[in-house]
Structures are given as C-alpha cells and as structure tokens.
GROMACS .gro file of C-alpha atoms in nm:
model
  425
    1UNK     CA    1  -1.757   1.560   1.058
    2UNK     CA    2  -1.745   1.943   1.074
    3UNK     CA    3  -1.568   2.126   1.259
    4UNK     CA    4  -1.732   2.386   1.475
    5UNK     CA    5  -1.647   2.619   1.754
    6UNK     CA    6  -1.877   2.628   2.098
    7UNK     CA    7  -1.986   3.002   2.150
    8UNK     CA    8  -2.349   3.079   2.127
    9UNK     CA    9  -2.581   3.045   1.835
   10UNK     CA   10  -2.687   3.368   1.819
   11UNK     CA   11  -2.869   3.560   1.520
   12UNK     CA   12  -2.703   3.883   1.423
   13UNK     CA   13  -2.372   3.749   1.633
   14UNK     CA   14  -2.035   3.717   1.471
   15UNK     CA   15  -2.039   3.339   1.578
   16UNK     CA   16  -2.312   3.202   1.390
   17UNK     CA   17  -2.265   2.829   1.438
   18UNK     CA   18  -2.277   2.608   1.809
   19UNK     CA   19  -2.220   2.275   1.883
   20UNK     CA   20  -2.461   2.069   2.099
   21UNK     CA   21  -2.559   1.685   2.182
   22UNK     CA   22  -2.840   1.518   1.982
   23UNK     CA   23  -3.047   1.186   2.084
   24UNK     CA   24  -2.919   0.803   1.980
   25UNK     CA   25  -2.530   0.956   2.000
   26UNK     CA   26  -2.530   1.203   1.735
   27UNK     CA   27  -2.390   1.531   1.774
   28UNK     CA   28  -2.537   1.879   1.611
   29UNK     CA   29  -2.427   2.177   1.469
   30UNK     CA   30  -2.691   2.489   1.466
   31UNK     CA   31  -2.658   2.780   1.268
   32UNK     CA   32  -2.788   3.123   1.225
   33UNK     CA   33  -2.811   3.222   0.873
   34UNK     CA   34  -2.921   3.603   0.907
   35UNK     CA   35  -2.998   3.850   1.217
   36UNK     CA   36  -3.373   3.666   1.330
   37UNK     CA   37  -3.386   3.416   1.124
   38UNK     CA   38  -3.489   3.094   1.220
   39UNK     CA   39  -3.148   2.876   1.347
   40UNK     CA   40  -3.091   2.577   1.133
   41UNK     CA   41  -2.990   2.218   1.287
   42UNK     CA   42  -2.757   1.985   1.102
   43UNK     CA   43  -2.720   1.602   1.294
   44UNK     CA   44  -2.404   1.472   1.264
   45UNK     CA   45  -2.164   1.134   1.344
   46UNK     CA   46  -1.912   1.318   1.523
   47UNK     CA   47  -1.849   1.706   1.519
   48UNK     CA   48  -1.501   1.907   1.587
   49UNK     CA   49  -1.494   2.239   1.780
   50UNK     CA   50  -1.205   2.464   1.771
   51UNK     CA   51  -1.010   2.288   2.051
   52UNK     CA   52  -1.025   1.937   1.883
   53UNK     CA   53  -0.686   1.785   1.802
   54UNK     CA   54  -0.500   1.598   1.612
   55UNK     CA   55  -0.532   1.269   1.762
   56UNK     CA   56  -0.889   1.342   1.857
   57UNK     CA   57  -0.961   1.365   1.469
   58UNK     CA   58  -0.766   1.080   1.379
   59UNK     CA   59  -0.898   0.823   1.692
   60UNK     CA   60  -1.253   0.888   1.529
   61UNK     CA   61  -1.206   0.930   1.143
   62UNK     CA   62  -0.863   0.802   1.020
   63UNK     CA   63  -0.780   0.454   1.250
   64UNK     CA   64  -1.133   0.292   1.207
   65UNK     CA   65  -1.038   0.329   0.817
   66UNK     CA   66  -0.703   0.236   0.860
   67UNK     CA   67  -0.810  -0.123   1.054
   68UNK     CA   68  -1.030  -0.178   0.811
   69UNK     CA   69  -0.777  -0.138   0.495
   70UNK     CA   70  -0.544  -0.372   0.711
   71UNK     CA   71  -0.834  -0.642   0.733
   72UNK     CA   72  -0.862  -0.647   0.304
   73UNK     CA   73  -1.127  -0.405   0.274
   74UNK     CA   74  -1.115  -0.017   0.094
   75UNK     CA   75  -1.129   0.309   0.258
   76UNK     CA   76  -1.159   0.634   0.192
   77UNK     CA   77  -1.114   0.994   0.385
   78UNK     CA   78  -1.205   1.313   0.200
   79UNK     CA   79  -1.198   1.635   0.329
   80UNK     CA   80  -1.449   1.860   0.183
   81UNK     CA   81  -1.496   2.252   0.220
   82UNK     CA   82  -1.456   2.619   0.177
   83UNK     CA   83  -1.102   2.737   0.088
   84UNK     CA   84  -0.870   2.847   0.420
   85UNK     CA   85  -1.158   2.659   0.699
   86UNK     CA   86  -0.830   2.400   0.724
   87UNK     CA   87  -0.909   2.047   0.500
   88UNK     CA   88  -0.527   2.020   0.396
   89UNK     CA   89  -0.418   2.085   0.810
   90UNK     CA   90  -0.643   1.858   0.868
   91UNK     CA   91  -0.519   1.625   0.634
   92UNK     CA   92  -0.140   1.653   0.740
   93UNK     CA   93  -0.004   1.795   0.420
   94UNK     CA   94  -0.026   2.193   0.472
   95UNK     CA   95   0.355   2.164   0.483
   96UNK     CA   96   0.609   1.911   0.429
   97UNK     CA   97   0.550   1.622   0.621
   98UNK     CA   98   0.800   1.525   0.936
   99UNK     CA   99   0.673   1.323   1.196
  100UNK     CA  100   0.341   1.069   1.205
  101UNK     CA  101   0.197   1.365   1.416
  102UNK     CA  102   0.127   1.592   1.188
  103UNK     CA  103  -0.271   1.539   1.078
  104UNK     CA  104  -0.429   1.242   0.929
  105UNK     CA  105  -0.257   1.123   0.637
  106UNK     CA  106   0.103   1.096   0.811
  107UNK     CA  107  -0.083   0.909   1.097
  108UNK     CA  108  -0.193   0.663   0.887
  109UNK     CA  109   0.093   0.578   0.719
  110UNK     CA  110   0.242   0.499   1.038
  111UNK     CA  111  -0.021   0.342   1.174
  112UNK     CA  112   0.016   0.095   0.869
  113UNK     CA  113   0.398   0.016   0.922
  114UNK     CA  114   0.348   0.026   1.294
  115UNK     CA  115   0.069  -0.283   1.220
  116UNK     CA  116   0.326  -0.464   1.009
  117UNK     CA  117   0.582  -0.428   1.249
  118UNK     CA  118   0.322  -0.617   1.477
  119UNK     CA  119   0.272  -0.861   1.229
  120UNK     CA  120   0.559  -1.009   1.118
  121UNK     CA  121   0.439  -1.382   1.030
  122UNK     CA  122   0.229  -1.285   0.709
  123UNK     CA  123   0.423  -1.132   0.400
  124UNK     CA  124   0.351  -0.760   0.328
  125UNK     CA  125   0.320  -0.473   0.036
  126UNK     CA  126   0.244  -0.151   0.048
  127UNK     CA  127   0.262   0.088  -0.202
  128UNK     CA  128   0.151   0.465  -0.319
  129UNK     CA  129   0.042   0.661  -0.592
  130UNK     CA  130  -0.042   1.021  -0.616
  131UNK     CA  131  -0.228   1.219  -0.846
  132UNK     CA  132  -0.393   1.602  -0.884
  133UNK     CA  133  -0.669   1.705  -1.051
  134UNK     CA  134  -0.551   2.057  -1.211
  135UNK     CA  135  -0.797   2.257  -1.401
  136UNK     CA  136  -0.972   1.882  -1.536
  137UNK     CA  137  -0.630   1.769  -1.595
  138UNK     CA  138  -0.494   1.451  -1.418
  139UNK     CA  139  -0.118   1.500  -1.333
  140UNK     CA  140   0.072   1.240  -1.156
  141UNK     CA  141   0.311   1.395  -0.841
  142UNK     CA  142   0.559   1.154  -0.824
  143UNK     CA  143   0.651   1.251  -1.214
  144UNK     CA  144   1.026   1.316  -1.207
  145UNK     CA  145   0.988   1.597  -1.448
  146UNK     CA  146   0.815   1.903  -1.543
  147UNK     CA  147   0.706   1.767  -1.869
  148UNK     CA  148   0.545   1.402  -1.747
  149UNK     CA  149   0.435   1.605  -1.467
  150UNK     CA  150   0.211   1.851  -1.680
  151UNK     CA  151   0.134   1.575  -1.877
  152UNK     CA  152  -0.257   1.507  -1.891
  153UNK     CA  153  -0.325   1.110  -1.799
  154UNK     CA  154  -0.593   0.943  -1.929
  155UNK     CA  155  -0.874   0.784  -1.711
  156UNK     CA  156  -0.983   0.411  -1.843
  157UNK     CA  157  -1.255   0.189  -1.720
  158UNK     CA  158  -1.195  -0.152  -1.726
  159UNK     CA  159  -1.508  -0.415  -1.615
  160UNK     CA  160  -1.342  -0.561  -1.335
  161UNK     CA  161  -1.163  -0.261  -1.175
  162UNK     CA  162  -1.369   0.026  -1.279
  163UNK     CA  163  -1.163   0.401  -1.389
  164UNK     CA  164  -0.844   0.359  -1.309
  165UNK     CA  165  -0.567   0.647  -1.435
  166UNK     CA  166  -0.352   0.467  -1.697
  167UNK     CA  167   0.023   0.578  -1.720
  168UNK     CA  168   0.022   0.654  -1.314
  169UNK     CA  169   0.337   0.524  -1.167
  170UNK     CA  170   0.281   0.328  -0.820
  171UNK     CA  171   0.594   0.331  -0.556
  172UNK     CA  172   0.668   0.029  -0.352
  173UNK     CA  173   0.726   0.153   0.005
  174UNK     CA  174   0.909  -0.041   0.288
  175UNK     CA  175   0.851   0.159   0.601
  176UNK     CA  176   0.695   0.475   0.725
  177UNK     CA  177   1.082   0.700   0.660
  178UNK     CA  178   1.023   0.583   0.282
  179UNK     CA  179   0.696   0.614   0.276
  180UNK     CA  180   0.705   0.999   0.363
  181UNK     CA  181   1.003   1.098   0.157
  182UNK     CA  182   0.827   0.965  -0.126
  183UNK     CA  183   0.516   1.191   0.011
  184UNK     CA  184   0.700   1.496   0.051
  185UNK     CA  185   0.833   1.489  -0.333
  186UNK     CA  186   0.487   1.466  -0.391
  187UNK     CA  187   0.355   1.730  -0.204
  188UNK     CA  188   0.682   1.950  -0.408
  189UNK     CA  189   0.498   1.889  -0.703
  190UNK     CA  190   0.107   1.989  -0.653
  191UNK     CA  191  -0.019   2.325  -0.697
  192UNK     CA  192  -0.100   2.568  -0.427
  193UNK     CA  193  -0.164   2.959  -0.473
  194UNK     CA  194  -0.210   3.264  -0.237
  195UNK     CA  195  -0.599   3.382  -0.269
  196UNK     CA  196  -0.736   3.707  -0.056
  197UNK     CA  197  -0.868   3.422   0.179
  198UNK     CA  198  -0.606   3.183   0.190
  199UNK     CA  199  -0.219   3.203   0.200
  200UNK     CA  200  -0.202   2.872   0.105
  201UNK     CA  201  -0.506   2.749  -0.092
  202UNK     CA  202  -0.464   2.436  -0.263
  203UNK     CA  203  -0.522   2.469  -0.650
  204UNK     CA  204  -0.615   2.136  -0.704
  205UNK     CA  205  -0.768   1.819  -0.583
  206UNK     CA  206  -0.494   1.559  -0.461
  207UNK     CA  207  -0.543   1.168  -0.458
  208UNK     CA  208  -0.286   0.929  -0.241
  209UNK     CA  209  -0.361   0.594  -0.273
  210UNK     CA  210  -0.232   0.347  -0.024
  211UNK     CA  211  -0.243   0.000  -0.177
  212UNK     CA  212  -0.163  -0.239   0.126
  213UNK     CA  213  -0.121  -0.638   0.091
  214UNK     CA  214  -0.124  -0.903   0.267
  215UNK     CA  215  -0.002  -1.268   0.261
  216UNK     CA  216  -0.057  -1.542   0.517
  217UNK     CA  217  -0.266  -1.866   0.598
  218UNK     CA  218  -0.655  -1.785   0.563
  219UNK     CA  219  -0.758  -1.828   0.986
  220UNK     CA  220  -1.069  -1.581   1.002
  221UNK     CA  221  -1.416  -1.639   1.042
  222UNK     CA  222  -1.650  -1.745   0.762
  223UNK     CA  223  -1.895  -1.474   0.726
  224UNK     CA  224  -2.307  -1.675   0.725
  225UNK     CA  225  -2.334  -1.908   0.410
  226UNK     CA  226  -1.987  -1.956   0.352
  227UNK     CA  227  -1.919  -2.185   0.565
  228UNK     CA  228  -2.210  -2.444   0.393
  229UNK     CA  229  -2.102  -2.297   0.031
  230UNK     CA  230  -1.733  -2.326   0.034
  231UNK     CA  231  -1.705  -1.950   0.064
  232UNK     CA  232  -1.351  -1.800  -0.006
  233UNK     CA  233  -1.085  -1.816   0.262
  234UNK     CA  234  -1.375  -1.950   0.496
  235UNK     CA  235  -1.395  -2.309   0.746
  236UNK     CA  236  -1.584  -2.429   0.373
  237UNK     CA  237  -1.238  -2.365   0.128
  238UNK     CA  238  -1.073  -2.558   0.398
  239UNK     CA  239  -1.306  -2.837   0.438
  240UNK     CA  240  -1.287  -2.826   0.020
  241UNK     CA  241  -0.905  -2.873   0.063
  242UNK     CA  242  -0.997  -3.144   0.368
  243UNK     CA  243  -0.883  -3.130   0.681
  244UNK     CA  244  -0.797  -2.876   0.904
  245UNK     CA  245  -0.483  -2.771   0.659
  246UNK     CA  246  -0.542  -2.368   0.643
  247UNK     CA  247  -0.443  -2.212   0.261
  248UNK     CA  248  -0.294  -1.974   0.171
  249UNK     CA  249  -0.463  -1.605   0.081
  250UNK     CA  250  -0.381  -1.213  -0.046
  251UNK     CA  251  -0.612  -0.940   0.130
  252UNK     CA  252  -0.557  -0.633  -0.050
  253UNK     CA  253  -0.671  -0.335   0.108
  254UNK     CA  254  -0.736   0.035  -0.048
  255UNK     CA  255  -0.657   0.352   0.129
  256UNK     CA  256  -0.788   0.695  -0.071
  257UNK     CA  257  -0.686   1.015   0.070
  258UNK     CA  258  -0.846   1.300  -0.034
  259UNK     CA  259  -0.793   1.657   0.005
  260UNK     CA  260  -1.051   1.893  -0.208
  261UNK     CA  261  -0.961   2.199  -0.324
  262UNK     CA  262  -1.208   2.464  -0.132
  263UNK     CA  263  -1.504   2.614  -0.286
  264UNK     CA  264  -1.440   2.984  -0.354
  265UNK     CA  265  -1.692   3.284  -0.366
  266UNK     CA  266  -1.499   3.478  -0.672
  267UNK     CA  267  -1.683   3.800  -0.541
  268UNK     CA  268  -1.503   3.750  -0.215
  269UNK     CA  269  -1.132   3.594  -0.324
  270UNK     CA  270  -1.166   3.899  -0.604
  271UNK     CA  271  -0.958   3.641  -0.821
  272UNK     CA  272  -0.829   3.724  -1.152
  273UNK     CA  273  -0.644   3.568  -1.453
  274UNK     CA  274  -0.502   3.196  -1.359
  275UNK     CA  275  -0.623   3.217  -1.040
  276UNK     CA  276  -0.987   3.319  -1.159
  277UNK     CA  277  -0.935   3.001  -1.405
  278UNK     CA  278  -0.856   2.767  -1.101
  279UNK     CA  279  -1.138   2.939  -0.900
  280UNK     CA  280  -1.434   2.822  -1.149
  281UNK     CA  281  -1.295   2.466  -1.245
  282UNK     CA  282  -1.240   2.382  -0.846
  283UNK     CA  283  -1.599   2.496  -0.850
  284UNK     CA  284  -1.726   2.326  -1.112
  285UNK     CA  285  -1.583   1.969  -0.999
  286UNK     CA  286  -1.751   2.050  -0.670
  287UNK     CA  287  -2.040   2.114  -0.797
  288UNK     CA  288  -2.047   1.784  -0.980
  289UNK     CA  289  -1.916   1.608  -0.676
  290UNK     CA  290  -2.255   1.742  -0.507
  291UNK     CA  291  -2.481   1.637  -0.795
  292UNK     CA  292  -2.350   1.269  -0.784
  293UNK     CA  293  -2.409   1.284  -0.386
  294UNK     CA  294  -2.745   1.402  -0.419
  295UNK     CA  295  -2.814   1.112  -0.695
  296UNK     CA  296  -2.708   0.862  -0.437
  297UNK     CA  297  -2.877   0.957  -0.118
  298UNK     CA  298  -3.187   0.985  -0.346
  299UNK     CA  299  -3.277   0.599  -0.370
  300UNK     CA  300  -3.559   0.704  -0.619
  301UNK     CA  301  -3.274   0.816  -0.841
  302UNK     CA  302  -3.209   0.610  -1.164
  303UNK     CA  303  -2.918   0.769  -1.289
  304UNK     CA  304  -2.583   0.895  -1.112
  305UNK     CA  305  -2.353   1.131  -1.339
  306UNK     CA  306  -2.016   0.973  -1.251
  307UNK     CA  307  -1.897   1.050  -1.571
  308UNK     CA  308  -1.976   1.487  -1.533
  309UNK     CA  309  -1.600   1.494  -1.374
  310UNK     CA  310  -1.268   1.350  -1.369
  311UNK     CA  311  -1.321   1.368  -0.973
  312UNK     CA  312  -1.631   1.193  -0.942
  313UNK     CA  313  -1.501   0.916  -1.173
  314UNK     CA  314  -1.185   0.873  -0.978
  315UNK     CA  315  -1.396   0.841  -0.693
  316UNK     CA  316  -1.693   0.610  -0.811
  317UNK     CA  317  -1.569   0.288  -0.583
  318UNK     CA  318  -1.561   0.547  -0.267
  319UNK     CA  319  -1.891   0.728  -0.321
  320UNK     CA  320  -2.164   0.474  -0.225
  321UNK     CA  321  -1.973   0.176  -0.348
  322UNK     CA  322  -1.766  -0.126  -0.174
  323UNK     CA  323  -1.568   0.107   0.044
  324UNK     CA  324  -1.546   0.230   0.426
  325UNK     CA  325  -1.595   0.640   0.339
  326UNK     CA  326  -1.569   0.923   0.640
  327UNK     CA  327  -1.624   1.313   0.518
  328UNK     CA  328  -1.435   1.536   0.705
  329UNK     CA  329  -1.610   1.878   0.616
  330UNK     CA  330  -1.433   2.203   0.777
  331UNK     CA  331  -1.625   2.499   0.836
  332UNK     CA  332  -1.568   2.891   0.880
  333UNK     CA  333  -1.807   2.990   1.185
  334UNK     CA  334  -1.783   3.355   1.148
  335UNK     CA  335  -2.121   3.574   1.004
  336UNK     CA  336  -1.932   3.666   0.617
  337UNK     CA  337  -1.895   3.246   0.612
  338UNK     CA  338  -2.216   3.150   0.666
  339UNK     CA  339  -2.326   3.099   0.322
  340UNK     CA  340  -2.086   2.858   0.241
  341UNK     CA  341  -2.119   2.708   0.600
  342UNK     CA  342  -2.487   2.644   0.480
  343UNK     CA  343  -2.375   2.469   0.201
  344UNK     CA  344  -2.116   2.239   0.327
  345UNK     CA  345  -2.355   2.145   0.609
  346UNK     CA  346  -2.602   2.000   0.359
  347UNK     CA  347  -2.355   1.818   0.140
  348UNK     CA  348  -2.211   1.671   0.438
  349UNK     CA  349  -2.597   1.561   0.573
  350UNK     CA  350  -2.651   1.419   0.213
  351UNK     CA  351  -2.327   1.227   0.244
  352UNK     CA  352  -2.494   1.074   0.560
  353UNK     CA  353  -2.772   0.903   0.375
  354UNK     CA  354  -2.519   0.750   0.071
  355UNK     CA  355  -2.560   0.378   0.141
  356UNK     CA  356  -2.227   0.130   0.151
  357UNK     CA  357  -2.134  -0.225   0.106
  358UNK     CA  358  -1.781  -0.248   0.226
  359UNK     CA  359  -1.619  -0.623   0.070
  360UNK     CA  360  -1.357  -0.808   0.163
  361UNK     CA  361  -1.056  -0.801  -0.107
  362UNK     CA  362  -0.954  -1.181  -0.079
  363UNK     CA  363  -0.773  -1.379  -0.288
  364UNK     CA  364  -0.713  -1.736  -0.240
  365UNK     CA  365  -0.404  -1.921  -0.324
  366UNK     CA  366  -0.542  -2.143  -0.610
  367UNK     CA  367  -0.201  -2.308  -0.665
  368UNK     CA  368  -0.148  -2.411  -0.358
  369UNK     CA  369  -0.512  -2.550  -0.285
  370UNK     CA  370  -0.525  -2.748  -0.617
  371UNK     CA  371  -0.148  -2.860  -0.503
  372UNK     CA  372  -0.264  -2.971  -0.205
  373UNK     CA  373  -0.596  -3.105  -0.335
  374UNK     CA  374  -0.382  -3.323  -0.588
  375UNK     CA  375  -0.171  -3.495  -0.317
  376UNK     CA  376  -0.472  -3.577  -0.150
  377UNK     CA  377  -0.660  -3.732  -0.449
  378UNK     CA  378  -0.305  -3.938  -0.509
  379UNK     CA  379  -0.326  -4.010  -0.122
  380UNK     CA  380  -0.649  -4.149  -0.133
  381UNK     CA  381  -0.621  -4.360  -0.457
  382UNK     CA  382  -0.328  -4.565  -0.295
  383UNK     CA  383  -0.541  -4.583   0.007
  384UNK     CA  384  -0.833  -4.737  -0.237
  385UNK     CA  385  -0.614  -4.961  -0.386
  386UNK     CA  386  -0.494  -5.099  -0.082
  387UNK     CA  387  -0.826  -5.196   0.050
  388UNK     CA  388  -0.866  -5.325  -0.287
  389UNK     CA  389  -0.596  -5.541  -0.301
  390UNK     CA  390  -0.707  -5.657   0.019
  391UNK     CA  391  -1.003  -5.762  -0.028
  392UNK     CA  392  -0.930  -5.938  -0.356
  393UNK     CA  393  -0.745  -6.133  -0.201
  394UNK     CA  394  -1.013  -6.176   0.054
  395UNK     CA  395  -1.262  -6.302  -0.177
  396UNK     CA  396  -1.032  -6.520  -0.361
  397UNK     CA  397  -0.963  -6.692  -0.046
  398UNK     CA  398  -1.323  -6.729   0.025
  399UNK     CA  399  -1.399  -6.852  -0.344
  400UNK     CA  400  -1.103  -7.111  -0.323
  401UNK     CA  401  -1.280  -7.272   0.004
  402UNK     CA  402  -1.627  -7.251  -0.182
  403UNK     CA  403  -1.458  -7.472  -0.486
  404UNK     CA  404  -1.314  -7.730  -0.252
  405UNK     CA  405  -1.618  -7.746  -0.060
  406UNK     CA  406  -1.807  -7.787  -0.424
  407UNK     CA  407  -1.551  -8.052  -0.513
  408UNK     CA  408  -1.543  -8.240  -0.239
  409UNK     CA  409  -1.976  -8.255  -0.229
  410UNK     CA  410  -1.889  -8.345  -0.624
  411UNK     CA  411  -1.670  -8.656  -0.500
  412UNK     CA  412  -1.917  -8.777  -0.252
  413UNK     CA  413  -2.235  -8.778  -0.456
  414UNK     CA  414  -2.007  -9.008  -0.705
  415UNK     CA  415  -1.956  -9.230  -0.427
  416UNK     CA  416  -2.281  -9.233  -0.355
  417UNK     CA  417  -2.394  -9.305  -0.699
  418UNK     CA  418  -2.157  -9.612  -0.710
  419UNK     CA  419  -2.248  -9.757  -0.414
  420UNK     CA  420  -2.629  -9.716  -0.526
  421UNK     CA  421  -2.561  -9.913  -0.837
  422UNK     CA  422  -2.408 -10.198  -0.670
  423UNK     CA  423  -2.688 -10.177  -0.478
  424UNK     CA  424  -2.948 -10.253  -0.744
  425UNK     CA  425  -2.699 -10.520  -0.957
   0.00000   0.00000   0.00000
C-alpha cells in the first residue's frame, strides 16, 4: 500500500510519482523515472497520498488483520521501504507510544482490549514479545539488561511450529495501559541512528508479536466437509459429543508487527564506520527478503531461500504461508528518490502475487468432550440395561404361559389316552 502524493506525473518534474484509479477497484501509482522517459504504472490494493491519516491507514490495513487475529487466525503487517519515507510513523513507534492514536501498532493493541472488553463471556490471553534484528543478530527488547540484551538468541525450527527464537521472553498483558508500558521499554531498547537522510533511522528490523487467546464454547459455523467429517469445533464435534451440548475450544490468534529498517543508497547517506556496517547488513537482509518474495510469486519456483536470513526465517509463516499479510510500502516522491521508489514499487507488486492460506488456530477441549462423552456412554448403558431387564422379564412371562399351555395340552392328551384304552378293553 504505498504511499503517494497527487501532483502531476510529469517527466523531468520534481514530483515524479501520481496517484490515479484503476479498473475492478484497484488503485495506481505512475512514475517517471527520467526527463522523457516512458511513465511506469504500478496497480495496487489501496494507495496513500500525502493527506492520508492515521485512521485512514489503519481502517484499511491494520483492523481487517486485527478481526481476523481475534477470530483464531495469524496476521501480519510489515512496513517495507527506503530509510526516512515514514514506515516506523506509520507504524506508531517513531516515539514513545501514548495514546491508541498514534499509528498502527498502538491502534491495534487497543483495538484488541477494546474487543475483550466487548467480550466478556469467553476467557482471554494476550501476550507480547519483541525482538530486533541488529547487524544478523537477534536481540530480545524486553531484556532487563545490557548484557541479555546484546545477547545473540538462537533461531530453532521445530516440525510443528516452524523457527521460533529460543530464550525470547513473552509478557502476559492485561489491558491496553500494560500493554504499552511494556511497549515503550521496548522501544528504549532498539537501535536507532541519525543518517544524512534520516534523523531518526531505525538500525534494525523490530518484531512484536501479539499472541491473543481465546476460551469459550465452540458456536461458529462448520466450514464445507466438516460438518459430515466431524470437523474440529464444527455442528460434526458436537454431534460426536451428541446432542446439541456445545464444547469447549482455544482460538489462538498471531499478530506480527513489522517495521523494516529502510534500504539505504551508501553513496547518498555518505555513511561511515558503524553506521556504514548497519547500512550494508539492513541491505543485505532486504535483499534476501526480496529474493524469497520473488521465489514465491514465481509458482514455477522449486526452491525458496528462507534460510539466506535471520529475517526471512522469522518470517516464513507470514510470507506466503497460513497467515492474513498486508505490506505497507512508503515511498519518497521527489526526482533524487526515484530509484529506490522504482524498487519498492516492484517488491510491493511481487508481494501482490504471493499466494495465502489463512487457518483457523483451534483447539478443542479434549477433556471435556471425552468427559462428557463418558457420561453419556454410562448414560446409555443404564438405559440398555433397563430395557433389558424389561424385557427379560417380558419373555419370561411369555415362556411361563407357553409351559402351562404345554402342560396343560400334556394333561389332556393323557386323558385322552385313558379314556381310549377303556375304550378298546
């Protein structure tokens, strides 16, 4: 979703990049790369000019996410571009954070507690994590000193999970005034740095992690099959258990926030020493961000190289996997930009063609089904032997007539058979 500001496309102009209206909803950006050359058109889900706002951004990008964390399923938000075009404004953490108005992340934390406040009959947890990615290092911010701060975690893949960062402490969170204290002595912690292009360029990639749970009676709708195969939480798991008795289930929703460090033209920043360093591994993660985007909206592709970055493996379940994912890719629309304008425009149109199969994160309550499923065996087992005892005694009643009736045919063929003797004497 780039933003981009309205003037003109004109070659050899200052403002090099307009916003117009495409067919079937989609919105364009066009932009002049040099004085008569041909103008370039980029098609996008939603694009940004200059006098976009905050809620604007967040009504679009950040609360279709959010409702879909809140209904079990992952989501992610990254914000991808050149250094000082606004991805960590945007994002709601250029500063310490305040108020739920600030930019997307604060707005979805309190859209989260404002839904649980809504919600009160199901049980809820929410908790946070937050991580940077410093010069291929993985640092966790909510470290309580300098030494486990600067202390390089180790990504693990498990099967069932996938990487995960081991040694990363997660924060259990009651409301949004915890939630954002625990933010801000995150946000003490990262690294930012003052480039020729940016006061306050971020140094590193930062990771929040919204884990968000949810405990109540299973009541939605069965998605097709389930219903026939039992599926989880579905009409079928409650047939299974018989009757209309709903059980009990966990969603468990993911929220990913990601702010990118910028790309940086050296030969414009003029960096040196450390921030030189930073300047060409911020690049170089970028760059393999773009390769592993390129590898999935190439469905010929047989091989994405997940593995090329810390980033890319931290992201694997968000980058064409069984997530919700909206890029958020901020532009510079003036001539010296355009360049890295260029660029960002085609990552974010190859982002557009990554394919993804959001999933529901639903657990059932297997001790209370096979609870309830045992009461119901022991109900219908006394009901058996009821009938059984019943009719027992049913045909025992009927046998007992059939004996008399034998007994008393038995006594009159013996009369019979006396009286036919005296008979013949």
């Amino acid at each position: 979703t780039p933003g981009a500001p309205g003037p003109p496309c004109v070659p050899g102009s200052d403002i090099v990049v307009q916003v117009s209206k495409g067919a079937d909803d989609t919105q364009m950006v066009k932009l002049a790369l040099d004085a008569g050359a041909k103008v370039r058109e980029f098609a996008y889900d939603r694009v940004f000019g200059p006098d976009a706002d905050q809620d604007a951004v967040y009504n679009e990008v950040g609360g279709p996410i959010v409702a879909d964390v809140l209904a079990g399923y992952n989501g992610t938000v990254l914000a991808y571009g050149q250094t000082g075009t606004g991805k960590t404004y945007t994002m709601g953490i250029l500063n310490r954070v305040r108020d739920e108005n600030n930019g997307l992340i604060p707005r979805a934390l309190g859209h989260i507690f404002g839904h649980i406040a809504e919600h009160g009959e199901s049980d809820w947890m929410v908790s946070m994590s937050f991580l940077q990615i410093y010069l291929e290092t993985v640092q966790d911010l909510f470290s309580t000193t300098l030494t486990e701060r600067d202390e390089n975690l180790a990504i693990r893949e498990d099967p069932r999970k996938g990487f995960y960062v081991e040694g990363l402490q997660e924060y259990e969170v009651r409301n949004f005034e915890e939630a954002v204290e625990l933010l801000n002595w995150g946000l003490e912690n990262r690294v930012m740095g003052c480039t020729k292009m940016n006061a306050t360029s971020s140094r590193s990639h930062t990771v929040l992690t919204v884990a968000v749970g949810q405990r109540g009676e299973s009541s939605r709708t069965p998605r097709r099959g389930e219903e026939e195969a039992g599926g989880a939480g579905g009409a079928g798991a409650r047939a299974a258990a018989g009757g209309d008795r709903p059980v009990m289930r966990t969603l468990r929703g993911k929220l990913v926030l990601v702010d990118l460090a910028g790309s940086e033209r050296v030969r414009r920043t003029t960096s040196k020493g450390t921030r030189l360093v930073e300047a060409k591994s911020i690049n170089v993660s970028l760059s393999a961000l773009g390769n592993v985007i390129a590898a999935l909206a190439d469905h010929r592709s047989q091989h994405v190289p997940f593995r090329d970055s810390k980033l890319t493996r931290l992201l694997q379940d968000s980058l064409g996997g069984k997530a919700s994912t909206y890029l958020v890719a901020t532009i510079g629309p003036a001539r010296e930009n355009d360049s890295e304008t260029a660029s960002t425009l085609q990552f974010a149109s190859r982002c557009m063609r990554v394919a993804a199969n959001p999933v529901v994160n639903e657990e059932l309550d297997y001790a209370d089904l096979c609870a309830h499923l045992q009461a119901q065996v022991a109900g219908m087992e006394s009901k058996f032997l009821k009938r059984e005892a019943a009719h027992t005694e049913k045909y025992e009643k009927v046998v007992r007539e059939l004996m008399s009736q034998i007994e008393d045919m038995q006594t009159s063929v013996q009369r019979l058979q006396r009286e036919k003797e005296e008979v013949a004497s």
